[in-house]
Structure formats: structure tokens, C-alpha cells
Amino acid sequence: MGFHLLSPSYCCGYQPSPPISHGLLRFRPVTGIPKPSPKGQLHQSRRASKVLAYYGITTPPYKLDALEPYMSQRTLELHWGKHHRDYVDSLNKQLVKSPLYGHTMEELIKVTYNNGNPLPEFNNAAQVWNHDFFWESMQSGGGKLPQGGVLQQIEKDFDSYSNFRDTFVESAMALFGSGWVWLVLRTEEKKLSVVRTSNAICPLVWGDIPIIALDMWEHAYYLDYKDDREKYINTFMDNLVSWHAATVRMLRAEAFVNLGEPKIPVA
Amino acid sequence: MALRAIAGKKTLTLGLGFGPSGAAAAASFPGLGSGLHARGLVTFSLPDLPYDYGALEPAISGEIMQLHHQKHHQTYITNYNKALEQLEEAMTKGDSSKVVHLQSAIKFNGGGHINHSIFWQNLKPANEGGGEPPHGSLGWAIDTDFGSLEALVKTMNAEGTALQGSGWVWLALDREVKKLKVETTANQDPLVTKGANLVPLLGIDVWEHAYYLQYKNVRPDYLKNIWKVMNWKYASGVYEKEVA
């Protein structure tokens, strides 16, 4: 799910020039393409040019009213259309003056996390990724029980699905302030685990593989649930979480983490 | 032992039962405990607001004020009391790891209680003087330390907008050097966590629950409007007492 900078759809018509000796890719305007541009016109000099966009906003894989009545269309409109979009726009603005382009989103998060001393771009980058991951962690008709390989792994690592569910809910309730709750596959311990993170932090920075995420920032639930976090969390578990997405992610994760005998999840 | 448990439980429910209709004495002194256990543990109850929920409109909606006071602040108090009881028990048993483990819950919930108690005093309906700029010594101090009231407001709004996640933005007095400062704290950390010499004059809650229902994601609008109901008299009172 990384954003690839050379993809034309994100480059708005710019093409990379041949690599310069110090390895930095620079984007040059392609001549002859009519485009409404601000005062930095299409010029053909070899000086560094202004890049218009690095990362784009992805849309949730469902219409904005698809999660009703558990997550209202209004919430999606604001949460995705304003909050998520703001993070993307802010990140792009920051990157104009920064030497950090050329990364996929996941690389960018690890680089800007800077081993615990996050750079200013971290918050925006991580929140862009987190929200993409969050939309894809939900689906209409979600909730119910995981199946196949995911269920087996949950039962192995938590003793039972209901143990896992209780752990997840408790962790979310115990979060102080803004943050996220995750089901991750820990790459070192090779097992599933529930973790909670503050603000924008994402388990990618520790090299773990997220499987499911729940946004516990107040803007995620306040319009629909006001201060009733418990109801929000339970509704997420019962009606929104996409175990299909979790299965796909587990499949991919098993390419990186050896979980023992080969398991062929029945999706 | 059983007697103490009964006495403790009874006074605890008494303490929590005060709610908005009682605890008038507690309202005048934010943070004063009003429940007493047999062993002397002081617990806390929700202070009254000195104005109606709707009195701060249109700057802050009545719906937000009611939820903020009756739900959020009350929850902090409930959990603070719970943590304090558990702390007392752990201290009696000499259970050091439990004592230390409880500190984050105490800082969060206790901080939430302290901060919100100050916050309600920081606000005043516009027709009762809310929004009137500070006069006297605080006014001069603001001009000295920030150049003008507008510059201070601009700084606080900028800091408040830039704050990632949840937290507070404060106008603080450094009581040692007698200078005003703008500070931010994360989550419910009280101002003292930024410096033992810092006295809170004004605090603005920038947790999303403080404005989301009305302003949605536009935190800058909330920050712009809250100055219309700011209670500078309270800030001046605290300031003058400190520098006297």
C-alpha cells in the first residue's frame, strides 16, 4: 500500500529527469502539457522546479454511507474528507522544503520516526498511513467472527476469540488521550498481540505488522457516540471490523514472519 | 477492617452523590475534596458550574458544556477517586509496584480534575464580563511580556492549533521570575509538569471533546471564539495574589 512517487497518477504530469550524480531525483515539468499553474510557470531551465504533489489521498473502499448506522456518513465526510485530507495536504506542504521525498509511505514513517525523536513530518505521514489502514480495517457488514487462519492464530495467541476481544476492548478503554489500538503480528515474538499507541504512532516503527486498527482519537467517534467510548469500541468489534482485510494482511504478513507449519487460511 | 470498608464505601457514595446540585463549598475552591474516609483519604466531587450550560453561547454550545461537565469531568473525578483508593490500599500494604503503577492513572485523572476545575473558572458568560480584556497589573504584564493582548492571543491560538493530539494551552505565570509564559501540556498533564514554578492563569482545553460537536475539525475557530467568554477577572485575581 505504499505510495510510489514515480506513478503518473500522483505526479500530475511531471516526469523524473535522469538521475543526477548525487542520486536525488528531481521532477521536471514536461514541456507542451497545458496546465493551469501558479506563478512558477512551466520553464525549461535545468534549475530545480517546484513539485506540486507527493502523496495523494486514497478513498475508503466503500461509499461514505456504507457503514451506517454504526459510523455515520457525516463522520466519514469529516473524518476522511477533512481530517485525513488535512494530514495529506499538510504533509505535502512540509515535504516541499524537505529532502525527504523518494520514499514510500511506510519508509517515510520509519525515517521520520527517527528512532523515537520524531521529525515534524512524522505526525502527518503516520496519520495519513494510519487512516488509510483504518478505512480498510472496516467494512459494511463487518464484525462477527474471524475465520480460518486468522481465527486459528488468534486462538493460539489469546486462548480464545473472546479473550482477544476483551483484551482489545480493555486496551482501547485504558488509552489516555488520543491514539490508536492495534492488533499486530509481532515479528520478533512471532505472535499476534494487542498494542495501543499515542497520537500518531504506528507499530510499523517497531517493525511489527499491523493487522487491524481502531482510531481512538475523539474525532473518530464523538459525533456518533459522544463520550461513550465503550459503545464505540464494542460496535467496532461487533459490526465494523473487517476480518476479510485482516485475513489478507495476515497472508501477506506470513511472507515475512515464519509462523510455523504452513497454514492455508480458508478465507 | 470491615468497619473501615463500610465507612469508606458510604462516604465514597456520599462524595460522588453531590453532583451539580450540591457541593457549593467545593465550587468556590476548585479541587477541594469533600468526602472523607475513616482513615482520612479525601475524595472529590464534581464542582458546580458558576453559570448555566447555555450561558456561554454562541462561543461554546450548551450541549458541549453539559457533556463536558457532566460526563467528561465527572469521569475524571470518578476514576481519580478510584485510583486514590487503590493507592491508599497499596500504600498500606507497602505494595511499591502497585503504588508506582497507579501514578499514570492519578496523573491523568487527577490532572483532568484539576485542569477542568480551573477551566470552568476561566470562562464567563459575555453578559457577565466574559471577554473583557484584563486591566491593572495583569494587563501591563501582558503588554510587557508579549507586546500586546492581541499578540498573546495570537500566540496562544497558534500553540493551541499546532498541538498534536489532545492537551491544553496555558497562560502561565512563572512565580520565580515573575514573567508570563505560554505553555502547552499533553493529555491531562497539569501545568506544573512543565515547571514547578508555573501558576496557571488561563487554560484552554484543546481536546476534541471541548469543541468538536460545534466546530468539528476547525479548531482555529473555537480558539478564536473562546476569547469572547474568557474570564480575565479570574486570571487577574490569581496573578495579583502571586505577585503581591
Coordinates of C-alpha atoms in Angstrom, one line a residue:
Chain A
M1 CA 0.0 0.0 0.0
G2 CA 3.0 2.3 -0.3
F3 CA 2.7 5.4 -2.5
H4 CA 5.1 5.2 -5.4
L5 CA 6.4 8.6 -6.4
L6 CA 7.0 7.7 -10.0
S7 CA 3.4 6.7 -10.6
P8 CA 1.9 9.2 -13.1
S9 CA -1.3 9.5 -11.3
Y10 CA 0.4 11.2 -8.4
C11 CA 2.8 13.2 -10.4
C12 CA 0.3 15.4 -12.2
G13 CA 2.2 15.2 -15.4
Y14 CA 5.7 15.7 -14.1
Q15 CA 8.3 13.2 -15.2
P16 CA 11.6 12.5 -13.4
S17 CA 14.7 13.5 -15.2
P18 CA 17.7 11.2 -15.4
P19 CA 19.3 10.7 -12.0
I20 CA 21.8 13.4 -11.1
S21 CA 25.1 12.5 -9.7
H22 CA 24.2 12.8 -6.1
G23 CA 21.3 10.4 -6.5
L24 CA 18.5 12.8 -5.8
L25 CA 15.6 12.5 -8.2
R26 CA 14.3 15.8 -9.4
F27 CA 11.0 16.4 -11.1
R28 CA 10.9 18.5 -14.2
P29 CA 7.9 19.9 -15.9
V30 CA 7.1 18.0 -19.1
T31 CA 7.0 20.6 -21.9
G32 CA 4.0 21.0 -24.0
I33 CA 1.4 20.0 -21.5
P34 CA -1.1 22.8 -20.9
K35 CA -1.7 23.1 -17.2
P36 CA -3.1 25.9 -15.0
S37 CA 0.0 26.7 -13.0
P38 CA 0.6 29.3 -10.3
K39 CA 3.3 31.9 -10.9
G40 CA 6.0 29.1 -11.1
Q41 CA 5.3 28.6 -14.8
L42 CA 6.5 25.7 -17.0
H43 CA 10.0 26.6 -17.6
Q44 CA 12.6 24.5 -19.3
S45 CA 15.7 25.5 -17.4
R46 CA 17.6 22.9 -15.6
R47 CA 17.1 24.6 -12.2
A48 CA 15.2 22.7 -9.5
S49 CA 11.5 23.0 -10.2
K50 CA 8.5 23.2 -7.8
V51 CA 6.9 19.8 -7.2
L52 CA 3.1 20.1 -6.8
A53 CA 2.3 16.9 -5.0
Y54 CA 3.9 13.9 -3.4
Y55 CA 1.2 11.8 -1.9
G56 CA -2.5 11.6 -2.7
I57 CA -5.5 10.8 -0.5
T58 CA -7.0 7.4 -1.1
T59 CA -10.7 6.8 -0.8
P60 CA -12.2 4.3 1.6
P61 CA -13.1 1.1 -0.2
Y62 CA -16.8 1.8 0.3
K63 CA -19.3 4.7 -0.1
L64 CA -19.3 7.2 2.8
D65 CA -22.7 6.0 4.0
A66 CA -21.8 2.3 3.8
L67 CA -21.0 2.0 7.5
E68 CA -24.3 3.4 8.7
P69 CA -25.7 3.2 11.3
Y70 CA -22.5 2.2 13.1
M71 CA -20.4 5.0 11.7
S72 CA -22.4 7.8 10.2
Q73 CA -21.9 9.3 6.8
R74 CA -21.3 12.7 8.5
T75 CA -18.5 11.2 10.5
L76 CA -16.9 9.7 7.3
E77 CA -17.3 13.0 5.5
L78 CA -15.5 14.9 8.2
H79 CA -13.0 12.2 9.3
W80 CA -12.0 11.3 5.8
G81 CA -12.8 14.5 3.9
K82 CA -11.3 16.9 6.4
H83 CA -9.0 15.3 8.9
H84 CA -7.4 12.7 6.7
R85 CA -7.2 15.1 3.8
D86 CA -5.6 17.8 6.0
Y87 CA -2.9 15.3 7.0
V88 CA -2.2 14.7 3.3
D89 CA -2.1 18.3 2.4
S90 CA 0.0 19.3 5.4
L91 CA 2.5 16.5 4.6
N92 CA 2.8 17.7 1.1
K93 CA 3.4 21.2 2.2
Q94 CA 6.1 20.1 4.6
L95 CA 7.8 18.0 2.0
V96 CA 8.2 20.9 -0.4
K97 CA 11.0 22.2 1.8
S98 CA 12.3 18.9 2.9
P99 CA 14.8 16.5 1.4
L100 CA 12.6 13.5 2.4
Y101 CA 11.0 12.7 -0.9
G102 CA 11.7 9.5 -2.7
H103 CA 10.3 7.2 0.0
T104 CA 7.3 5.0 0.0
M105 CA 4.8 6.0 2.8
E106 CA 6.0 3.1 5.0
E107 CA 9.6 4.1 4.6
L108 CA 8.8 7.7 5.2
I109 CA 7.1 6.8 8.5
K110 CA 10.2 4.9 9.7
V111 CA 12.6 7.6 8.6
T112 CA 10.7 10.4 10.2
Y113 CA 10.1 8.5 13.4
N114 CA 13.8 8.8 13.8
N115 CA 14.0 6.2 16.5
G116 CA 11.8 8.0 18.9
N117 CA 12.8 11.5 18.2
P118 CA 10.2 12.2 15.5
L119 CA 10.8 14.8 12.8
P120 CA 8.0 17.3 12.2
E121 CA 6.8 15.3 9.2
F122 CA 6.2 12.2 11.2
N123 CA 2.8 13.2 12.6
N124 CA 1.3 13.9 9.2
A125 CA 2.9 10.9 7.4
A126 CA 1.9 8.4 10.1
Q127 CA -1.6 9.8 10.3
V128 CA -2.0 9.5 6.5
W129 CA -1.0 5.9 6.7
N130 CA -3.0 5.2 9.8
H131 CA -6.2 6.5 8.3
D132 CA -5.7 4.6 5.1
F133 CA -5.2 1.5 7.2
F134 CA -8.2 2.3 9.3
W135 CA -10.7 2.7 6.4
E136 CA -9.5 -0.6 5.1
S137 CA -9.9 -2.2 8.5
M138 CA -13.6 -1.7 8.3
Q139 CA -16.4 -2.9 6.0
S140 CA -20.1 -2.8 5.7
G141 CA -21.4 -6.0 7.4
G142 CA -18.3 -6.3 9.4
G143 CA -17.7 -7.6 12.8
K144 CA -18.8 -11.1 13.7
L145 CA -16.1 -13.7 13.9
P146 CA -12.8 -14.1 12.1
Q147 CA -12.4 -17.3 10.3
G148 CA -9.8 -19.8 9.1
G149 CA -6.2 -19.0 9.6
V150 CA -6.8 -15.7 11.4
L151 CA -9.1 -17.4 14.0
Q152 CA -6.6 -20.2 14.5
Q153 CA -3.8 -17.7 15.1
I154 CA -6.0 -15.7 17.5
E155 CA -6.9 -18.8 19.4
K156 CA -3.3 -19.8 19.6
D157 CA -2.1 -16.4 20.8
F158 CA -5.0 -15.3 23.0
D159 CA -6.5 -18.7 24.0
S160 CA -9.9 -17.7 22.6
Y161 CA -11.5 -15.1 20.4
S162 CA -13.4 -13.7 23.4
N163 CA -10.2 -13.3 25.3
F164 CA -8.8 -11.4 22.4
R165 CA -11.9 -9.3 22.2
D166 CA -11.8 -8.4 25.9
T167 CA -8.1 -7.6 25.7
F168 CA -8.8 -5.3 22.7
V169 CA -11.7 -3.5 24.3
E170 CA -9.8 -3.1 27.6
S171 CA -6.8 -1.7 25.9
A172 CA -8.9 0.8 24.0
M173 CA -10.7 1.9 27.2
A174 CA -7.4 2.3 29.0
L175 CA -5.9 4.6 26.4
F176 CA -5.2 8.1 27.9
G177 CA -5.6 10.9 25.4
S178 CA -5.6 10.4 21.6
G179 CA -4.2 7.3 20.0
W180 CA -4.9 4.0 18.3
V181 CA -5.5 0.4 19.2
W182 CA -4.0 -2.3 17.0
L183 CA -4.0 -6.0 16.5
V184 CA -0.4 -6.6 15.3
L185 CA 1.7 -9.5 14.4
R186 CA 4.9 -9.1 16.3
T187 CA 7.8 -10.0 14.1
E188 CA 10.2 -10.9 16.9
E189 CA 7.9 -13.0 19.1
K190 CA 6.0 -14.3 16.0
K191 CA 2.7 -13.9 17.6
L192 CA -0.4 -11.7 17.5
S193 CA -0.7 -9.0 20.1
V194 CA -2.9 -6.1 21.0
V195 CA -1.0 -2.8 21.4
R196 CA -2.1 0.8 21.9
T197 CA -0.2 3.8 20.7
S198 CA -0.4 7.5 21.4
N199 CA -1.3 10.2 18.9
A200 CA 0.1 9.2 15.5
I201 CA 2.5 6.4 16.5
C202 CA 2.1 3.3 14.4
P203 CA 3.5 -0.2 15.0
L204 CA 5.4 0.0 11.7
V205 CA 8.0 2.0 13.6
W206 CA 8.9 -1.0 15.7
G207 CA 8.9 -3.3 12.7
D208 CA 5.7 -5.0 13.7
I209 CA 2.9 -5.8 11.2
P210 CA -0.5 -4.2 11.8
I211 CA -3.5 -6.4 11.1
I212 CA -6.4 -4.3 12.4
A213 CA -6.6 -0.7 13.7
L214 CA -9.1 1.3 15.7
D215 CA -8.9 5.1 15.7
M216 CA -9.4 6.3 19.3
W217 CA -9.0 10.0 18.6
E218 CA -12.1 11.7 19.7
H219 CA -12.9 12.9 16.2
A220 CA -13.4 9.3 15.2
Y221 CA -16.4 8.7 17.4
Y222 CA -17.6 11.9 19.0
L223 CA -20.3 12.8 16.6
D224 CA -21.8 9.4 16.7
Y225 CA -21.2 8.3 20.3
K226 CA -20.2 11.5 22.2
D227 CA -18.3 10.4 25.2
D228 CA -19.5 6.7 25.2
R229 CA -16.2 5.2 24.1
E230 CA -17.2 1.7 25.3
K231 CA -20.1 1.7 22.9
Y232 CA -18.0 2.8 20.0
I233 CA -15.3 0.1 20.7
N234 CA -17.9 -2.6 21.0
T235 CA -19.7 -1.5 17.9
F236 CA -16.4 -1.6 16.0
M237 CA -15.8 -5.2 17.2
D238 CA -19.4 -6.3 16.5
N239 CA -20.3 -4.5 13.4
L240 CA -17.4 -2.8 11.6
V241 CA -14.1 -4.6 11.8
S242 CA -13.2 -6.3 8.5
W243 CA -11.9 -9.8 9.2
H244 CA -11.5 -10.1 5.4
A245 CA -9.0 -7.4 5.4
A246 CA -7.3 -9.0 8.4
T247 CA -7.0 -12.3 6.5
V248 CA -5.4 -10.6 3.5
R249 CA -3.0 -8.8 5.8
M250 CA -2.1 -12.0 7.7
L251 CA -1.5 -13.8 4.4
R252 CA 0.9 -11.0 3.4
A253 CA 2.5 -11.0 6.9
E254 CA 3.3 -14.7 6.7
A255 CA 5.6 -14.0 3.9
F256 CA 7.7 -12.0 6.3
V257 CA 7.2 -13.9 9.6
N258 CA 7.5 -17.6 9.9
L259 CA 4.6 -18.7 12.0
G260 CA 5.4 -22.4 12.0
E261 CA 3.9 -25.0 9.7
P262 CA 2.4 -23.7 6.5
K263 CA -1.1 -22.6 7.2
I264 CA -3.5 -22.2 4.3
P265 CA -6.2 -19.9 5.6
V266 CA -9.7 -20.7 4.4
A267 CA -10.8 -17.2 3.6
Chain B
M1 CA -11.3 -3.8 59.0
A2 CA -14.9 -4.4 57.9
L3 CA -16.0 -1.3 59.6
R4 CA -13.4 0.8 57.8
A5 CA -14.5 -0.8 54.5
I6 CA -18.2 0.1 55.2
A7 CA -17.4 3.6 56.3
G8 CA -15.2 4.1 53.3
K9 CA -17.8 2.9 50.8
K10 CA -20.5 5.0 52.4
T11 CA -18.6 8.3 52.3
L12 CA -17.5 7.5 48.8
T13 CA -21.0 7.3 47.5
L14 CA -21.9 10.4 49.5
G15 CA -19.0 12.1 47.9
L16 CA -20.0 11.1 44.4
G17 CA -23.6 11.8 45.0
F18 CA -23.0 15.5 45.4
G19 CA -23.1 16.3 41.7
P20 CA -24.2 19.5 40.2
S21 CA -26.8 20.2 42.9
G22 CA -24.6 20.2 45.9
A23 CA -21.0 20.8 46.9
A24 CA -21.4 24.6 46.9
A25 CA -18.4 24.9 49.2
A26 CA -16.3 22.9 46.8
A27 CA -17.3 25.0 43.9
S28 CA -15.6 28.1 45.3
F29 CA -12.3 26.3 45.7
P30 CA -11.6 24.1 42.8
G31 CA -10.2 20.8 43.7
L32 CA -11.2 20.8 47.3
G33 CA -12.1 17.3 48.4
S34 CA -15.4 16.8 50.0
G35 CA -15.5 13.2 51.0
L36 CA -13.7 11.7 53.9
H37 CA -12.8 8.1 54.6
A38 CA -12.4 6.9 58.1
R39 CA -8.7 6.8 57.6
G40 CA -8.6 10.4 56.2
L41 CA -8.5 9.8 52.5
V42 CA -10.0 12.8 50.8
T43 CA -12.1 12.1 47.7
F44 CA -13.6 14.6 45.3
S45 CA -16.8 15.5 43.7
L46 CA -17.9 17.5 40.7
P47 CA -17.9 21.3 41.3
D48 CA -20.9 23.3 40.2
L49 CA -20.5 25.5 37.2
P50 CA -20.9 29.2 38.1
Y51 CA -23.2 29.7 35.2
D52 CA -25.8 27.8 33.1
Y53 CA -24.8 25.3 30.5
G54 CA -26.1 27.6 27.8
A55 CA -24.7 30.8 29.1
L56 CA -21.5 30.7 27.0
E57 CA -23.3 30.5 23.7
P58 CA -22.6 31.2 20.9
A59 CA -18.9 30.7 21.7
I60 CA -19.4 27.3 23.3
S61 CA -22.7 25.5 22.9
G62 CA -24.8 24.3 25.8
E63 CA -24.6 20.8 24.5
I64 CA -20.8 20.8 24.7
M65 CA -20.8 22.4 28.2
Q66 CA -23.2 19.8 29.6
L67 CA -21.4 16.8 28.2
H68 CA -18.0 18.3 29.1
H69 CA -19.1 19.0 32.7
Q70 CA -21.4 16.1 33.5
K71 CA -19.7 13.4 31.6
H72 CA -16.1 14.1 30.9
H73 CA -15.2 16.0 34.1
Q74 CA -17.3 13.6 36.2
T75 CA -15.5 10.6 34.7
Y76 CA -12.1 12.1 35.6
I77 CA -13.3 12.6 39.1
T78 CA -14.8 9.1 39.4
N79 CA -11.6 7.5 38.1
Y80 CA -9.4 9.8 40.2
N81 CA -11.2 8.7 43.4
K82 CA -10.9 5.1 42.3
A83 CA -7.2 5.4 41.8
L84 CA -6.7 7.2 45.1
E85 CA -8.5 4.4 46.9
Q86 CA -6.4 1.8 45.2
L87 CA -3.3 3.9 46.0
E88 CA -4.2 4.1 49.7
E89 CA -4.6 0.4 49.8
A90 CA -1.3 -0.2 48.0
M91 CA 0.5 2.2 50.3
T92 CA -1.0 0.5 53.4
K93 CA 0.2 -2.9 52.1
G94 CA 3.6 -1.5 51.1
D95 CA 3.0 -2.7 47.5
S96 CA 5.5 -0.5 45.8
S97 CA 5.0 -1.8 42.3
K98 CA 1.3 -1.1 42.6
V99 CA 1.9 2.3 44.0
V100 CA 4.1 3.2 41.1
H101 CA 1.8 1.6 38.6
L102 CA -1.1 3.8 39.7
Q103 CA 0.8 7.0 39.1
S104 CA -0.2 7.3 35.5
A105 CA -3.9 6.9 36.3
I106 CA -3.5 9.5 39.1
K107 CA -1.7 12.0 36.8
F108 CA -4.3 11.5 34.1
N109 CA -7.5 11.6 36.1
G110 CA -6.3 13.9 38.8
G111 CA -4.9 16.2 36.2
G112 CA -8.2 16.1 34.4
H113 CA -10.0 17.1 37.5
I114 CA -7.5 19.9 38.3
N115 CA -7.5 21.3 34.7
H116 CA -11.2 21.3 34.3
S117 CA -11.9 22.8 37.7
I118 CA -9.6 25.7 36.6
F119 CA -11.2 25.8 33.1
W120 CA -14.8 26.4 34.4
Q121 CA -13.5 29.4 36.4
N122 CA -11.7 30.6 33.3
L123 CA -14.9 31.0 31.4
K124 CA -17.7 33.6 32.0
P125 CA -20.8 34.5 30.0
A126 CA -20.3 37.5 27.8
N127 CA -23.1 39.4 29.6
E128 CA -21.3 39.0 32.9
G129 CA -18.0 40.3 31.8
G130 CA -16.6 37.4 29.8
G131 CA -14.3 38.6 27.1
E132 CA -13.5 41.9 28.8
P133 CA -9.8 42.5 28.4
P134 CA -7.6 42.5 31.5
H135 CA -6.9 45.8 33.3
G136 CA -4.5 46.6 36.0
S137 CA -1.3 44.7 36.7
L138 CA -2.0 41.7 34.5
G139 CA -2.8 44.0 31.6
W140 CA 0.6 45.7 32.0
A141 CA 2.4 42.4 32.4
I142 CA 0.9 41.1 29.2
D143 CA 2.0 44.3 27.3
T144 CA 5.5 43.9 28.8
D145 CA 5.9 40.2 28.2
F146 CA 4.1 39.9 24.8
G147 CA 3.8 43.4 23.4
S148 CA 0.0 43.4 23.4
L149 CA -3.1 41.4 24.2
E150 CA -3.5 40.7 20.5
A151 CA 0.0 39.2 20.3
L152 CA -0.7 37.0 23.3
V153 CA -4.0 35.7 21.9
K154 CA -2.3 35.1 18.6
T155 CA 0.5 33.1 20.3
M156 CA -1.9 31.0 22.4
N157 CA -4.1 30.3 19.4
A158 CA -1.1 29.3 17.3
E159 CA 0.2 27.0 20.0
G160 CA -3.3 25.6 20.6
T161 CA -3.8 24.9 16.9
A162 CA -0.4 23.3 16.5
L163 CA -0.8 20.9 19.4
Q164 CA -0.8 17.3 18.2
G165 CA -3.4 15.1 19.7
S166 CA -5.0 16.1 23.0
G167 CA -3.9 18.7 25.5
W168 CA -4.1 22.2 26.9
V169 CA -2.7 25.6 26.2
W170 CA -1.9 27.8 29.1
L171 CA -1.2 31.4 30.0
A172 CA 1.2 30.8 32.9
L173 CA 2.9 32.9 35.5
D174 CA 6.4 31.9 36.4
R175 CA 6.3 32.8 40.0
E176 CA 10.0 32.8 40.5
V177 CA 10.9 35.3 37.8
K178 CA 7.5 36.9 37.7
K179 CA 7.1 36.6 34.0
L180 CA 4.2 35.4 31.9
K181 CA 4.6 32.5 29.6
V182 CA 2.5 30.5 27.1
E183 CA 2.9 26.7 27.7
T184 CA 1.2 23.6 26.4
T185 CA 0.7 20.3 28.1
A186 CA -0.2 17.0 26.6
N187 CA -3.3 15.0 27.5
Q188 CA -4.3 15.9 31.0
D189 CA -0.9 16.8 32.4
P190 CA -1.4 19.8 34.7
L191 CA 0.7 22.9 34.2
V192 CA 3.2 22.0 37.0
T193 CA 4.5 19.2 34.9
K194 CA 6.1 21.8 32.7
G195 CA 7.7 23.6 35.7
A196 CA 7.2 23.6 39.4
N197 CA 7.1 27.4 39.4
L198 CA 4.3 27.8 36.9
V199 CA 1.0 29.0 38.0
P200 CA -2.0 28.6 35.7
L201 CA -3.8 31.9 34.9
L202 CA -5.8 30.7 31.9
G203 CA -6.1 27.3 30.4
I204 CA -7.8 26.4 27.1
D205 CA -8.9 22.8 26.6
V206 CA -8.0 21.7 23.1
W207 CA -9.1 18.1 23.5
E208 CA -11.6 17.5 20.6
H209 CA -14.4 16.9 23.1
A210 CA -14.1 20.5 24.0
Y211 CA -15.2 21.8 20.6
Y212 CA -16.0 19.0 18.1
L213 CA -19.8 19.0 18.2
Q214 CA -19.9 22.6 17.4
Y215 CA -16.7 23.4 15.5
K216 CA -15.9 20.0 14.0
N217 CA -12.4 19.9 12.9
V218 CA -11.9 23.6 12.8
R219 CA -10.0 24.1 16.0
P220 CA -8.8 27.6 15.0
D221 CA -12.5 28.9 15.0
Y222 CA -13.0 27.5 18.5
L223 CA -9.8 29.2 19.7
K224 CA -10.9 32.5 18.1
N225 CA -14.3 32.5 19.7
I226 CA -13.4 31.3 23.2
W227 CA -11.7 34.6 24.0
K228 CA -15.2 36.2 23.9
V229 CA -16.1 34.3 27.1
M230 CA -12.7 34.4 28.7
N231 CA -12.8 35.4 32.4
W232 CA -9.8 37.7 32.7
K233 CA -11.0 38.7 36.2
Y234 CA -10.1 35.3 37.5
A235 CA -6.7 35.4 35.8
S236 CA -6.1 38.9 37.2
G237 CA -7.1 37.7 40.7
V238 CA -4.6 34.8 40.6
Y239 CA -1.9 37.0 39.1
E240 CA -2.3 39.7 41.7
K241 CA -2.2 37.3 44.6
E242 CA 1.0 35.8 43.3
V243 CA 2.9 39.0 42.6
A244 CA 1.7 40.8 45.8

